[in-house]
Amino acid sequence: MRAVEVQAGGNTLVIDPYDILETGNILVFPQSFFEDVPQDREFLLAVRPSEGQYHKNIAYRPHIDKLSGFGKMDPAAAERLRSVLRDYSRRVIEFTGKLLPRYQPQWRVDFASLRPLEETGRELPLKKRNDLLHTDAFPTRPTNGGLILRFFTNVHPSKSRVWVTSDPFAVAASRYAHAAGLNAFARGSSYHFRQALAYVRLAPAGRSRYDEFMLAFHDYLKRNQEYQQSCPKYRFEFAPGTSWMVFTDIVPHSVESGQSAVEQTFIISAASLGNPKNAPVAILEKLAGKNLRLAERKSPETAFHG
Ligand code: SIN
Ligand code: FE
């Protein structure tokens, strides 16, 4: 597990960014994403979520140009925040499209977010804790086998954002997928229950067995003290101003400390990977000996191509 630095002028890359990302490493970009807009960075830094705010992060949905989770905020400040996140999101989408053209035709641009709070000492319920190692899965946005690629930027002027990661999904899954109930998910007992919930609108429609399992695996890893304590750990300090990109469903990760990061998420089609066998869905289907995807992909309403 390593972090590979990419200097400005990414078109002269001598590394294979697809291989680096898909085998569970992190691409790091030391150049600042806010060099031309220092006032945007200052603004993001000053955002404070309101008292008793329910959401973990402030989200921006690029496809409908909408902000959510900001609680009670002065309307002018909310408008400014929307415009700063819109601009960041657009720049990241353009940058990522140029860096990873093979993913771009089939990707779905997901949400961007601002993470304004210091991560050390946050009191969150277990499932939402960032300081426990986990692979990402979205409760409300099923991917049907698509991968979660995230681009982060540390906007804090002096604090690094510190992550601890572990060996990639293939390793964690071969050790724990069965213990986490893979075969039951593959058989689909909970899947049929979920379909019934979706029918009465208590769960999102279009959630595959893969999505069900990945949600369960996220919780399983966070709850598993043996895994949390004994798995190999790699620590990364993302310096102020740097950006990094990682498949957060391939790389188990946790946040040790840091404040004020922004992020843009992409859902990458498993078929578009340099090596589709690296996709968690392919790894799980091999372990389970069964297809875990829905035959016909129903796009969640929140998704769009961009
Ligand atoms: C996470 O996905 O667990 C949080 C990552 C971060 O906010 O740095
Ligand atoms: Fe995560």
PDB file of C-alpha atoms in Angstrom, residues 18-240:
ATOM      1  CA  TYR A  18      -5.282   2.922 -13.300  1.00  0.00           C
ATOM      2  CA  ASP A  19      -3.038   0.191 -11.963  1.00  0.00           C
ATOM      3  CA  ILE A  20      -2.047   2.276  -8.933  1.00  0.00           C
ATOM      4  CA  LEU A  21      -5.641   3.054  -7.979  1.00  0.00           C
ATOM      5  CA  GLU A  22      -7.132  -0.332  -8.780  1.00  0.00           C
ATOM      6  CA  THR A  23      -4.577  -2.272  -6.764  1.00  0.00           C
ATOM      7  CA  GLY A  24      -5.369  -0.262  -3.635  1.00  0.00           C
ATOM      8  CA  ASN A  25      -2.964   2.671  -3.609  1.00  0.00           C
ATOM      9  CA  ILE A  26      -3.456   6.404  -3.331  1.00  0.00           C
ATOM     10  CA  LEU A  27      -2.574   9.044  -5.923  1.00  0.00           C
ATOM     11  CA  VAL A  28      -1.397  12.277  -4.297  1.00  0.00           C
ATOM     12  CA  PHE A  29      -1.349  15.679  -6.005  1.00  0.00           C
ATOM     13  CA  PRO A  30       0.846  18.210  -4.230  1.00  0.00           C
ATOM     14  CA  GLN A  31      -0.262  21.128  -6.438  1.00  0.00           C
ATOM     15  CA  SER A  32      -2.957  23.281  -4.866  1.00  0.00           C
ATOM     16  CA  PHE A  33      -6.481  23.122  -6.200  1.00  0.00           C
ATOM     17  CA  PHE A  34      -7.166  26.585  -4.841  1.00  0.00           C
ATOM     18  CA  GLU A  35      -4.104  28.426  -6.118  1.00  0.00           C
ATOM     19  CA  ASP A  36      -6.171  30.663  -8.417  1.00  0.00           C
ATOM     20  CA  VAL A  37      -9.009  31.081  -5.925  1.00  0.00           C
ATOM     21  CA  PRO A  38      -7.437  31.602  -2.464  1.00  0.00           C
ATOM     22  CA  GLN A  39     -10.570  33.445  -1.350  1.00  0.00           C
ATOM     23  CA  ASP A  40     -12.595  30.234  -1.904  1.00  0.00           C
ATOM     24  CA  ARG A  41     -10.223  28.288   0.304  1.00  0.00           C
ATOM     25  CA  GLU A  42     -10.469  30.975   3.028  1.00  0.00           C
ATOM     26  CA  PHE A  43     -14.229  30.851   2.794  1.00  0.00           C
ATOM     27  CA  LEU A  44     -14.390  27.029   3.122  1.00  0.00           C
ATOM     28  CA  LEU A  45     -12.113  27.181   6.103  1.00  0.00           C
ATOM     29  CA  ALA A  46     -14.420  29.575   7.916  1.00  0.00           C
ATOM     30  CA  VAL A  47     -17.578  27.488   7.422  1.00  0.00           C
ATOM     31  CA  ARG A  48     -18.882  26.251  10.749  1.00  0.00           C
ATOM     32  CA  PRO A  49     -21.814  23.863  10.833  1.00  0.00           C
ATOM     33  CA  SER A  50     -24.690  24.978  13.021  1.00  0.00           C
ATOM     34  CA  GLU A  51     -25.441  23.594  16.481  1.00  0.00           C
ATOM     35  CA  GLY A  52     -26.910  20.117  16.645  1.00  0.00           C
ATOM     36  CA  GLN A  53     -26.466  19.579  12.948  1.00  0.00           C
ATOM     37  CA  TYR A  54     -27.604  16.114  12.035  1.00  0.00           C
ATOM     38  CA  HIS A  55     -25.502  15.418   8.949  1.00  0.00           C
ATOM     39  CA  LYS A  56     -21.861  14.367   9.045  1.00  0.00           C
ATOM     40  CA  ASN A  57     -20.897  16.573   6.105  1.00  0.00           C
ATOM     41  CA  ILE A  58     -22.294  19.327   3.939  1.00  0.00           C
ATOM     42  CA  ALA A  59     -23.155  17.827   0.553  1.00  0.00           C
ATOM     43  CA  TYR A  60     -23.319  19.408  -2.886  1.00  0.00           C
ATOM     44  CA  ARG A  61     -25.180  17.590  -5.669  1.00  0.00           C
ATOM     45  CA  PRO A  62     -23.648  18.666  -8.966  1.00  0.00           C
ATOM     46  CA  HIS A  63     -26.451  17.366 -11.183  1.00  0.00           C
ATOM     47  CA  ILE A  64     -29.107  19.539  -9.530  1.00  0.00           C
ATOM     48  CA  ASP A  65     -26.733  22.253  -8.252  1.00  0.00           C
ATOM     49  CA  LYS A  66     -28.074  21.830  -4.732  1.00  0.00           C
ATOM     50  CA  LEU A  67     -26.559  22.064  -1.265  1.00  0.00           C
ATOM     51  CA  SER A  68     -27.766  19.994   1.697  1.00  0.00           C
ATOM     52  CA  GLY A  69     -26.866  19.253   5.302  1.00  0.00           C
ATOM     53  CA  PHE A  70     -25.779  22.797   6.125  1.00  0.00           C
ATOM     54  CA  GLY A  71     -28.354  23.326   8.867  1.00  0.00           C
ATOM     55  CA  LYS A  72     -29.138  26.925   9.711  1.00  0.00           C
ATOM     56  CA  MET A  73     -26.905  29.123   7.624  1.00  0.00           C
ATOM     57  CA  ASP A  74     -27.315  32.713   6.533  1.00  0.00           C
ATOM     58  CA  PRO A  75     -28.792  32.547   2.975  1.00  0.00           C
ATOM     59  CA  ALA A  76     -25.987  34.652   1.469  1.00  0.00           C
ATOM     60  CA  ALA A  77     -23.338  32.374   3.023  1.00  0.00           C
ATOM     61  CA  ALA A  78     -25.208  29.272   1.840  1.00  0.00           C
ATOM     62  CA  GLU A  79     -25.300  30.712  -1.683  1.00  0.00           C
ATOM     63  CA  ARG A  80     -21.583  31.449  -1.587  1.00  0.00           C
ATOM     64  CA  LEU A  81     -20.863  27.937  -0.307  1.00  0.00           C
ATOM     65  CA  ARG A  82     -22.933  26.470  -3.131  1.00  0.00           C
ATOM     66  CA  SER A  83     -20.988  28.456  -5.678  1.00  0.00           C
ATOM     67  CA  VAL A  84     -17.575  27.538  -4.179  1.00  0.00           C
ATOM     68  CA  LEU A  85     -18.453  23.823  -4.098  1.00  0.00           C
ATOM     69  CA  ARG A  86     -19.913  24.018  -7.617  1.00  0.00           C
ATOM     70  CA  ASP A  87     -16.668  25.484  -8.868  1.00  0.00           C
ATOM     71  CA  TYR A  88     -14.505  22.939  -7.008  1.00  0.00           C
ATOM     72  CA  SER A  89     -16.674  20.098  -8.289  1.00  0.00           C
ATOM     73  CA  ARG A  90     -16.349  21.286 -11.899  1.00  0.00           C
ATOM     74  CA  ARG A  91     -12.589  21.642 -11.668  1.00  0.00           C
ATOM     75  CA  VAL A  92     -12.195  18.180 -10.137  1.00  0.00           C
ATOM     76  CA  ILE A  93     -14.439  16.609 -12.787  1.00  0.00           C
ATOM     77  CA  GLU A  94     -12.376  18.188 -15.556  1.00  0.00           C
ATOM     78  CA  PHE A  95      -9.058  17.244 -13.950  1.00  0.00           C
ATOM     79  CA  THR A  96     -10.139  13.655 -13.295  1.00  0.00           C
ATOM     80  CA  GLY A  97     -11.518  13.249 -16.819  1.00  0.00           C
ATOM     81  CA  LYS A  98      -8.140  14.235 -18.229  1.00  0.00           C
ATOM     82  CA  LEU A  99      -6.202  12.026 -15.846  1.00  0.00           C
ATOM     83  CA  LEU A 100      -8.446   8.959 -16.213  1.00  0.00           C
ATOM     84  CA  PRO A 101     -10.075   9.130 -19.661  1.00  0.00           C
ATOM     85  CA  ARG A 102     -10.829   5.438 -19.696  1.00  0.00           C
ATOM     86  CA  TYR A 103     -13.256   5.800 -16.760  1.00  0.00           C
ATOM     87  CA  GLN A 104     -14.917   8.978 -17.915  1.00  0.00           C
ATOM     88  CA  PRO A 105     -17.377   7.787 -20.617  1.00  0.00           C
ATOM     89  CA  GLN A 106     -19.190   5.466 -18.191  1.00  0.00           C
ATOM     90  CA  TRP A 107     -18.735   7.158 -14.831  1.00  0.00           C
ATOM     91  CA  ARG A 108     -21.489   8.758 -12.778  1.00  0.00           C
ATOM     92  CA  VAL A 109     -20.611  11.973 -11.047  1.00  0.00           C
ATOM     93  CA  ASP A 110     -21.821  11.642  -7.475  1.00  0.00           C
ATOM     94  CA  PHE A 111     -21.888  14.218  -4.659  1.00  0.00           C
ATOM     95  CA  ALA A 112     -19.205  16.631  -3.534  1.00  0.00           C
ATOM     96  CA  SER A 113     -18.866  17.400   0.173  1.00  0.00           C
ATOM     97  CA  LEU A 114     -17.286  19.690   2.721  1.00  0.00           C
ATOM     98  CA  ARG A 115     -16.011  18.122   5.945  1.00  0.00           C
ATOM     99  CA  PRO A 116     -15.639  21.149   8.213  1.00  0.00           C
ATOM    100  CA  LEU A 117     -15.116  19.511  11.616  1.00  0.00           C
ATOM    101  CA  GLU A 118     -11.943  18.349  13.333  1.00  0.00           C
ATOM    102  CA  GLU A 119     -11.983  14.558  13.017  1.00  0.00           C
ATOM    103  CA  THR A 120     -10.226  13.792  16.307  1.00  0.00           C
ATOM    104  CA  GLY A 121     -12.634  13.190  19.167  1.00  0.00           C
ATOM    105  CA  ARG A 122     -15.868  13.363  17.176  1.00  0.00           C
ATOM    106  CA  GLU A 123     -18.654  11.565  18.960  1.00  0.00           C
ATOM    107  CA  LEU A 124     -20.527   9.632  16.322  1.00  0.00           C
ATOM    108  CA  PRO A 125     -22.517   6.381  16.345  1.00  0.00           C
ATOM    109  CA  LEU A 126     -20.341   3.370  15.450  1.00  0.00           C
ATOM    110  CA  LYS A 127     -21.578   3.077  11.862  1.00  0.00           C
ATOM    111  CA  LYS A 128     -20.714   6.715  11.171  1.00  0.00           C
ATOM    112  CA  ARG A 129     -17.354   6.779  12.895  1.00  0.00           C
ATOM    113  CA  ASN A 130     -14.497   7.833  10.607  1.00  0.00           C
ATOM    114  CA  ASP A 131     -11.765   6.688  12.972  1.00  0.00           C
ATOM    115  CA  LEU A 132     -12.502   2.973  12.448  1.00  0.00           C
ATOM    116  CA  LEU A 133     -11.166   1.178   9.367  1.00  0.00           C
ATOM    117  CA  HIS A 134     -13.855   0.481   6.766  1.00  0.00           C
ATOM    118  CA  THR A 135     -14.574   0.222   3.073  1.00  0.00           C
ATOM    119  CA  ASP A 136     -17.144   2.717   1.787  1.00  0.00           C
ATOM    120  CA  ALA A 137     -20.713   1.891   0.772  1.00  0.00           C
ATOM    121  CA  PHE A 138     -23.598   4.337   0.389  1.00  0.00           C
ATOM    122  CA  PRO A 139     -26.879   3.497   2.148  1.00  0.00           C
ATOM    123  CA  THR A 140     -28.992   5.588  -0.228  1.00  0.00           C
ATOM    124  CA  ARG A 141     -27.055   5.402  -3.516  1.00  0.00           C
ATOM    125  CA  PRO A 142     -26.626   1.805  -4.709  1.00  0.00           C
ATOM    126  CA  THR A 143     -23.896   1.288  -7.330  1.00  0.00           C
ATOM    127  CA  ASN A 144     -24.769  -2.229  -8.591  1.00  0.00           C
ATOM    128  CA  GLY A 145     -21.091  -3.119  -8.792  1.00  0.00           C
ATOM    129  CA  GLY A 146     -19.780   0.373  -9.612  1.00  0.00           C
ATOM    130  CA  LEU A 147     -16.724   1.498  -7.630  1.00  0.00           C
ATOM    131  CA  ILE A 148     -16.441   4.541  -5.371  1.00  0.00           C
ATOM    132  CA  LEU A 149     -13.615   6.821  -6.493  1.00  0.00           C
ATOM    133  CA  ARG A 150     -13.031   9.911  -4.356  1.00  0.00           C
ATOM    134  CA  PHE A 151     -10.940  13.005  -4.859  1.00  0.00           C
ATOM    135  CA  PHE A 152     -10.120  14.858  -1.613  1.00  0.00           C
ATOM    136  CA  THR A 153      -8.467  18.210  -0.980  1.00  0.00           C
ATOM    137  CA  ASN A 154      -7.152  19.305   2.411  1.00  0.00           C
ATOM    138  CA  VAL A 155      -8.057  22.994   2.614  1.00  0.00           C
ATOM    139  CA  HIS A 156      -6.636  23.571   6.102  1.00  0.00           C
ATOM    140  CA  PRO A 157      -3.622  25.948   6.080  1.00  0.00           C
ATOM    141  CA  SER A 158      -1.587  24.154   8.765  1.00  0.00           C
ATOM    142  CA  LYS A 159      -3.113  20.783   9.769  1.00  0.00           C
ATOM    143  CA  SER A 160      -2.436  17.638   7.774  1.00  0.00           C
ATOM    144  CA  ARG A 161      -5.312  15.224   7.258  1.00  0.00           C
ATOM    145  CA  VAL A 162      -4.072  11.924   8.655  1.00  0.00           C
ATOM    146  CA  TRP A 163      -5.392   8.621   7.366  1.00  0.00           C
ATOM    147  CA  VAL A 164      -4.684   5.068   8.423  1.00  0.00           C
ATOM    148  CA  THR A 165      -5.382   2.455   5.741  1.00  0.00           C
ATOM    149  CA  SER A 166      -5.026  -1.300   5.394  1.00  0.00           C
ATOM    150  CA  ASP A 167      -4.531  -3.971   2.731  1.00  0.00           C
ATOM    151  CA  PRO A 168      -6.958  -3.772  -0.191  1.00  0.00           C
ATOM    152  CA  PHE A 169     -10.385  -5.260  -0.567  1.00  0.00           C
ATOM    153  CA  ALA A 170      -9.150  -8.528  -2.096  1.00  0.00           C
ATOM    154  CA  VAL A 171      -7.224  -9.257   1.113  1.00  0.00           C
ATOM    155  CA  ALA A 172      -9.949  -8.134   3.519  1.00  0.00           C
ATOM    156  CA  ALA A 173     -12.659  -9.981   1.547  1.00  0.00           C
ATOM    157  CA  SER A 174     -10.774 -13.260   1.305  1.00  0.00           C
ATOM    158  CA  ARG A 175     -10.329 -13.169   5.063  1.00  0.00           C
ATOM    159  CA  TYR A 176     -13.711 -11.799   6.204  1.00  0.00           C
ATOM    160  CA  ALA A 177     -16.369 -11.852   3.455  1.00  0.00           C
ATOM    161  CA  HIS A 178     -17.735 -15.231   4.453  1.00  0.00           C
ATOM    162  CA  ALA A 179     -17.759 -14.324   8.130  1.00  0.00           C
ATOM    163  CA  ALA A 180     -19.680 -11.184   7.176  1.00  0.00           C
ATOM    164  CA  GLY A 181     -22.375 -13.341   5.582  1.00  0.00           C
ATOM    165  CA  LEU A 182     -21.501 -13.257   1.881  1.00  0.00           C
ATOM    166  CA  ASN A 183     -23.252 -16.527   1.089  1.00  0.00           C
ATOM    167  CA  ALA A 184     -26.507 -15.447   2.702  1.00  0.00           C
ATOM    168  CA  PHE A 185     -26.399 -12.182   0.743  1.00  0.00           C
ATOM    169  CA  ALA A 186     -25.598 -14.073  -2.458  1.00  0.00           C
ATOM    170  CA  ARG A 187     -28.568 -16.397  -1.862  1.00  0.00           C
ATOM    171  CA  GLY A 188     -30.633 -13.298  -1.451  1.00  0.00           C
ATOM    172  CA  SER A 189     -32.678 -13.802   1.710  1.00  0.00           C
ATOM    173  CA  SER A 190     -32.170 -10.225   2.836  1.00  0.00           C
ATOM    174  CA  TYR A 191     -32.335  -9.117  -0.782  1.00  0.00           C
ATOM    175  CA  HIS A 192     -35.985 -10.153  -1.098  1.00  0.00           C
ATOM    176  CA  PHE A 193     -36.780  -8.403   2.174  1.00  0.00           C
ATOM    177  CA  ARG A 194     -35.131  -5.256   0.817  1.00  0.00           C
ATOM    178  CA  GLN A 195     -37.071  -5.449  -2.441  1.00  0.00           C
ATOM    179  CA  ALA A 196     -40.249  -5.534  -0.373  1.00  0.00           C
ATOM    180  CA  LEU A 197     -39.068  -2.474   1.588  1.00  0.00           C
ATOM    181  CA  ALA A 198     -38.237  -0.720  -1.670  1.00  0.00           C
ATOM    182  CA  TYR A 199     -41.693  -1.516  -2.939  1.00  0.00           C
ATOM    183  CA  VAL A 200     -43.260   0.299   0.013  1.00  0.00           C
ATOM    184  CA  ARG A 201     -40.632   3.035  -0.406  1.00  0.00           C
ATOM    185  CA  LEU A 202     -38.705   2.357   2.814  1.00  0.00           C
ATOM    186  CA  ALA A 203     -35.488   1.566   0.949  1.00  0.00           C
ATOM    187  CA  PRO A 204     -34.098   2.753  -2.361  1.00  0.00           C
ATOM    188  CA  ALA A 205     -35.083   0.682  -5.377  1.00  0.00           C
ATOM    189  CA  GLY A 206     -32.392  -0.919  -7.482  1.00  0.00           C
ATOM    190  CA  ARG A 207     -30.228  -2.155  -4.650  1.00  0.00           C
ATOM    191  CA  SER A 208     -28.379  -5.266  -5.716  1.00  0.00           C
ATOM    192  CA  ARG A 209     -27.033  -8.121  -3.624  1.00  0.00           C
ATOM    193  CA  TYR A 210     -23.656  -6.488  -4.103  1.00  0.00           C
ATOM    194  CA  ASP A 211     -24.896  -3.240  -2.521  1.00  0.00           C
ATOM    195  CA  GLU A 212     -26.487  -5.144   0.352  1.00  0.00           C
ATOM    196  CA  PHE A 213     -23.284  -6.969   1.078  1.00  0.00           C
ATOM    197  CA  MET A 214     -21.068  -3.879   0.832  1.00  0.00           C
ATOM    198  CA  LEU A 215     -23.241  -2.038   3.363  1.00  0.00           C
ATOM    199  CA  ALA A 216     -23.042  -5.013   5.711  1.00  0.00           C
ATOM    200  CA  PHE A 217     -19.284  -5.330   5.183  1.00  0.00           C
ATOM    201  CA  HIS A 218     -18.766  -1.651   6.052  1.00  0.00           C
ATOM    202  CA  ASP A 219     -20.505  -2.242   9.390  1.00  0.00           C
ATOM    203  CA  TYR A 220     -18.851  -5.637   9.924  1.00  0.00           C
ATOM    204  CA  LEU A 221     -15.335  -4.198   9.610  1.00  0.00           C
ATOM    205  CA  LYS A 222     -16.095  -1.298  11.951  1.00  0.00           C
ATOM    206  CA  ARG A 223     -17.486  -3.709  14.556  1.00  0.00           C
ATOM    207  CA  ASN A 224     -14.690  -6.274  14.243  1.00  0.00           C
ATOM    208  CA  GLN A 225     -12.194  -5.436  16.976  1.00  0.00           C
ATOM    209  CA  GLU A 226      -9.825  -8.187  15.939  1.00  0.00           C
ATOM    210  CA  TYR A 227      -9.615  -6.640  12.443  1.00  0.00           C
ATOM    211  CA  GLN A 228      -9.313  -3.093  13.786  1.00  0.00           C
ATOM    212  CA  GLN A 229      -6.471  -4.081  16.097  1.00  0.00           C
ATOM    213  CA  SER A 230      -4.495  -6.692  14.213  1.00  0.00           C
ATOM    214  CA  CYS A 231      -4.673  -5.833  10.502  1.00  0.00           C
ATOM    215  CA  PRO A 232      -1.604  -4.259   8.832  1.00  0.00           C
ATOM    216  CA  LYS A 233      -1.779  -0.477   8.988  1.00  0.00           C
ATOM    217  CA  TYR A 234      -0.329   2.247   6.786  1.00  0.00           C
ATOM    218  CA  ARG A 235      -0.367   5.870   7.899  1.00  0.00           C
ATOM    219  CA  PHE A 236      -0.544   8.801   5.489  1.00  0.00           C
ATOM    220  CA  GLU A 237      -0.312  12.494   6.246  1.00  0.00           C
ATOM    221  CA  PHE A 238      -1.920  14.610   3.552  1.00  0.00           C
ATOM    222  CA  ALA A 239      -0.275  17.993   3.922  1.00  0.00           C
ATOM    223  CA  PRO A 240      -2.203  21.277   3.861  1.00  0.00           C
TER     224      PRO A 240
END
